[in-house]
GROMACS .gro file of C-alpha atoms in nm:
model
  192
    1UNK     CA    1  -0.268   1.073   0.692
    2UNK     CA    2  -0.194   0.749   0.645
    3UNK     CA    3  -0.245   0.627   0.253
    4UNK     CA    4  -0.326   0.311   0.143
    5UNK     CA    5  -0.217   0.129  -0.219
    6UNK     CA    6  -0.266  -0.229  -0.382
    7UNK     CA    7  -0.046  -0.489  -0.553
    8UNK     CA    8   0.026  -0.843  -0.693
    9UNK     CA    9   0.140  -1.119  -0.476
   10UNK     CA   10   0.208  -1.517  -0.462
   11UNK     CA   11   0.225  -1.811  -0.261
   12UNK     CA   12   0.550  -2.073  -0.232
   13UNK     CA   13   0.536  -2.372  -0.087
   14UNK     CA   14   0.818  -2.539   0.078
   15UNK     CA   15   1.028  -2.818  -0.084
   16UNK     CA   16   0.855  -3.163  -0.068
   17UNK     CA   17   0.921  -3.387   0.237
   18UNK     CA   18   1.038  -3.019   0.426
   19UNK     CA   19   0.846  -2.861   0.703
   20UNK     CA   20   0.545  -2.682   0.491
   21UNK     CA   21   0.682  -2.291   0.520
   22UNK     CA   22   0.397  -2.070   0.457
   23UNK     CA   23   0.550  -1.757   0.250
   24UNK     CA   24   0.429  -1.510   0.020
   25UNK     CA   25   0.611  -1.257  -0.215
   26UNK     CA   26   0.458  -0.970  -0.352
   27UNK     CA   27   0.550  -0.631  -0.473
   28UNK     CA   28   0.295  -0.391  -0.286
   29UNK     CA   29   0.458  -0.053  -0.452
   30UNK     CA   30   0.554  -0.008  -0.813
   31UNK     CA   31   0.736   0.303  -0.950
   32UNK     CA   32   0.609   0.538  -1.266
   33UNK     CA   33   0.334   0.333  -1.316
   34UNK     CA   34   0.062   0.587  -1.319
   35UNK     CA   35  -0.284   0.491  -1.213
   36UNK     CA   36  -0.630   0.634  -1.128
   37UNK     CA   37  -0.708   0.688  -0.754
   38UNK     CA   38  -1.079   0.669  -0.675
   39UNK     CA   39  -1.179   0.857  -0.379
   40UNK     CA   40  -1.489   0.954  -0.234
   41UNK     CA   41  -1.398   1.339  -0.304
   42UNK     CA   42  -1.333   1.246  -0.655
   43UNK     CA   43  -1.070   1.068  -0.885
   44UNK     CA   44  -0.708   1.181  -1.004
   45UNK     CA   45  -0.459   1.027  -1.158
   46UNK     CA   46  -0.158   0.895  -0.929
   47UNK     CA   47   0.220   0.841  -1.019
   48UNK     CA   48   0.497   0.745  -0.719
   49UNK     CA   49   0.806   0.834  -0.859
   50UNK     CA   50   1.154   0.610  -0.866
   51UNK     CA   51   1.360   0.662  -0.601
   52UNK     CA   52   1.026   0.772  -0.343
   53UNK     CA   53   1.107   0.518  -0.106
   54UNK     CA   54   1.486   0.558  -0.067
   55UNK     CA   55   1.484   0.720   0.296
   56UNK     CA   56   1.166   0.576   0.377
   57UNK     CA   57   1.115   0.406   0.716
   58UNK     CA   58   1.073   0.037   0.610
   59UNK     CA   59   1.204  -0.097   0.958
   60UNK     CA   60   0.855  -0.183   1.145
   61UNK     CA   61   0.622  -0.262   0.896
   62UNK     CA   62   0.351  -0.529   0.951
   63UNK     CA   63   0.182  -0.785   0.726
   64UNK     CA   64  -0.226  -0.790   0.733
   65UNK     CA   65  -0.490  -0.939   0.589
   66UNK     CA   66  -0.721  -0.660   0.428
   67UNK     CA   67  -0.579  -0.401   0.651
   68UNK     CA   68  -0.776  -0.573   0.957
   69UNK     CA   69  -0.565  -0.423   1.263
   70UNK     CA   70  -0.762  -0.601   1.489
   71UNK     CA   71  -0.618  -0.937   1.384
   72UNK     CA   72  -0.262  -1.036   1.481
   73UNK     CA   73  -0.029  -0.956   1.223
   74UNK     CA   74   0.046  -1.247   0.949
   75UNK     CA   75   0.421  -1.101   0.969
   76UNK     CA   76   0.648  -0.807   1.086
   77UNK     CA   77   1.002  -0.699   0.973
   78UNK     CA   78   1.247  -0.744   1.015
   79UNK     CA   79   1.189  -1.109   1.170
   80UNK     CA   80   0.927  -1.222   0.943
   81UNK     CA   81   0.896  -1.026   0.665
   82UNK     CA   82   1.166  -0.883   0.429
   83UNK     CA   83   1.103  -0.589   0.245
   84UNK     CA   84   1.369  -0.505  -0.064
   85UNK     CA   85   1.437  -0.217  -0.281
   86UNK     CA   86   1.501  -0.232  -0.636
   87UNK     CA   87   1.462  -0.072  -1.001
   88UNK     CA   88   1.090  -0.141  -0.991
   89UNK     CA   89   0.967  -0.080  -0.631
   90UNK     CA   90   0.941  -0.238  -0.320
   91UNK     CA   91   0.935  -0.614  -0.305
   92UNK     CA   92   0.799  -0.819  -0.041
   93UNK     CA   93   0.873  -1.181   0.118
   94UNK     CA   94   0.692  -1.306   0.402
   95UNK     CA   95   0.701  -1.593   0.631
   96UNK     CA   96   0.334  -1.646   0.753
   97UNK     CA   97   0.225  -1.829   1.093
   98UNK     CA   98   0.088  -2.159   1.174
   99UNK     CA   99  -0.252  -2.046   1.232
  100UNK     CA  100  -0.570  -2.084   1.075
  101UNK     CA  101  -0.560  -1.706   0.934
  102UNK     CA  102  -0.230  -1.725   0.801
  103UNK     CA  103  -0.283  -2.099   0.612
  104UNK     CA  104  -0.667  -1.940   0.472
  105UNK     CA  105  -0.450  -1.644   0.320
  106UNK     CA  106  -0.167  -1.831   0.191
  107UNK     CA  107  -0.461  -2.083   0.019
  108UNK     CA  108  -0.625  -1.830  -0.103
  109UNK     CA  109  -0.324  -1.662  -0.258
  110UNK     CA  110  -0.229  -1.991  -0.393
  111UNK     CA  111  -0.524  -2.060  -0.572
  112UNK     CA  112  -0.552  -1.684  -0.707
  113UNK     CA  113  -0.806  -1.615  -0.520
  114UNK     CA  114  -0.630  -1.307  -0.348
  115UNK     CA  115  -0.390  -1.138  -0.580
  116UNK     CA  116  -0.364  -0.822  -0.457
  117UNK     CA  117  -0.123  -0.659  -0.205
  118UNK     CA  118  -0.199  -0.291  -0.046
  119UNK     CA  119   0.014  -0.072   0.171
  120UNK     CA  120  -0.044   0.235   0.415
  121UNK     CA  121   0.206   0.494   0.384
  122UNK     CA  122   0.309   0.861   0.511
  123UNK     CA  123   0.396   1.118   0.228
  124UNK     CA  124   0.616   1.415   0.433
  125UNK     CA  125   0.539   1.778   0.334
  126UNK     CA  126   0.697   1.809   0.047
  127UNK     CA  127   0.689   1.463  -0.078
  128UNK     CA  128   0.466   1.502  -0.352
  129UNK     CA  129   0.296   1.787  -0.627
  130UNK     CA  130  -0.022   1.791  -0.785
  131UNK     CA  131  -0.053   1.891  -1.138
  132UNK     CA  132  -0.403   2.039  -1.199
  133UNK     CA  133  -0.378   2.040  -1.561
  134UNK     CA  134  -0.349   1.676  -1.608
  135UNK     CA  135  -0.522   1.620  -1.236
  136UNK     CA  136  -0.225   1.408  -1.157
  137UNK     CA  137  -0.023   1.360  -0.832
  138UNK     CA  138   0.296   1.277  -0.820
  139UNK     CA  139   0.498   1.133  -0.539
  140UNK     CA  140   0.841   1.163  -0.515
  141UNK     CA  141   0.913   1.070  -0.136
  142UNK     CA  142   0.726   0.849   0.101
  143UNK     CA  143   0.837   0.866   0.427
  144UNK     CA  144   0.710   0.571   0.576
  145UNK     CA  145   0.506   0.223   0.531
  146UNK     CA  146   0.311   0.099   0.807
  147UNK     CA  147   0.162  -0.173   0.696
  148UNK     CA  148   0.113  -0.383   0.407
  149UNK     CA  149  -0.178  -0.600   0.366
  150UNK     CA  150  -0.331  -0.903   0.130
  151UNK     CA  151  -0.654  -0.782  -0.045
  152UNK     CA  152  -0.907  -0.933  -0.243
  153UNK     CA  153  -0.996  -0.609  -0.480
  154UNK     CA  154  -0.654  -0.482  -0.636
  155UNK     CA  155  -0.803  -0.184  -0.787
  156UNK     CA  156  -0.485  -0.113  -1.094
  157UNK     CA  157  -0.251  -0.291  -1.284
  158UNK     CA  158   0.031  -0.280  -1.040
  159UNK     CA  159  -0.143  -0.134  -0.723
  160UNK     CA  160  -0.463   0.051  -0.657
  161UNK     CA  161  -0.631   0.237  -0.373
  162UNK     CA  162  -0.971   0.163  -0.193
  163UNK     CA  163  -0.972   0.360   0.112
  164UNK     CA  164  -0.847   0.757   0.201
  165UNK     CA  165  -1.048   1.048   0.374
  166UNK     CA  166  -1.349   1.168   0.265
  167UNK     CA  167  -1.369   1.554   0.168
  168UNK     CA  168  -1.685   1.726   0.170
  169UNK     CA  169  -1.780   1.862  -0.124
  170UNK     CA  170  -1.737   2.215  -0.081
  171UNK     CA  171  -1.500   2.263  -0.396
  172UNK     CA  172  -1.640   2.266  -0.723
  173UNK     CA  173  -1.431   2.069  -0.974
  174UNK     CA  174  -1.266   1.749  -0.948
  175UNK     CA  175  -0.908   1.910  -0.993
  176UNK     CA  176  -1.016   2.157  -0.695
  177UNK     CA  177  -1.145   1.825  -0.507
  178UNK     CA  178  -0.794   1.636  -0.597
  179UNK     CA  179  -0.625   1.929  -0.443
  180UNK     CA  180  -0.782   1.958  -0.147
  181UNK     CA  181  -0.788   1.561  -0.076
  182UNK     CA  182  -0.398   1.579  -0.097
  183UNK     CA  183  -0.405   1.919   0.107
  184UNK     CA  184  -0.600   1.780   0.403
  185UNK     CA  185  -0.407   1.458   0.413
  186UNK     CA  186  -0.074   1.667   0.456
  187UNK     CA  187  -0.238   1.861   0.734
  188UNK     CA  188  -0.361   1.545   0.885
  189UNK     CA  189  -0.060   1.382   0.854
  190UNK     CA  190   0.096   1.655   1.065
  191UNK     CA  191  -0.131   1.541   1.343
  192UNK     CA  192  -0.020   1.172   1.366
   0.00000   0.00000   0.00000
């Protein structure tokens, strides 16, 4: 199953006198930053390890506002959005179209009303592990980044999550629920 996370973003205006180009820059994925993932079935800690994106497919990612796939993308790799890996994680630069929605998103980012980014991704089998003792999921490999979104509510300091698949409360402890969520996501990913 595709998973979603959130991070920071900023807006840059073109130089004075030049045609106005709406450009957003951000860091949708950060490495080695533990965060609390709040899921309908429970809460757990998650860490994306440095190098998890080294072999990820970043070739066809799209930029949206708030994961709204019913709207036209604001940008898309490789033409209007560039994704770059560095020691801290993944950075993004996107040139937005001259549309009402893009101008609204740009203005909200520029004013500081929108400050978060989220991303949808897939972890391959064996690309993560779960430690029940610390209630921690560690992601060591991301197979694909599907989309990046500008969002109103980033949930943790560098990145956050807002949506996951709900799991019925058939497990008895938070650690068992977190482990079940990860297992269910792995099973569902094989079907996508």
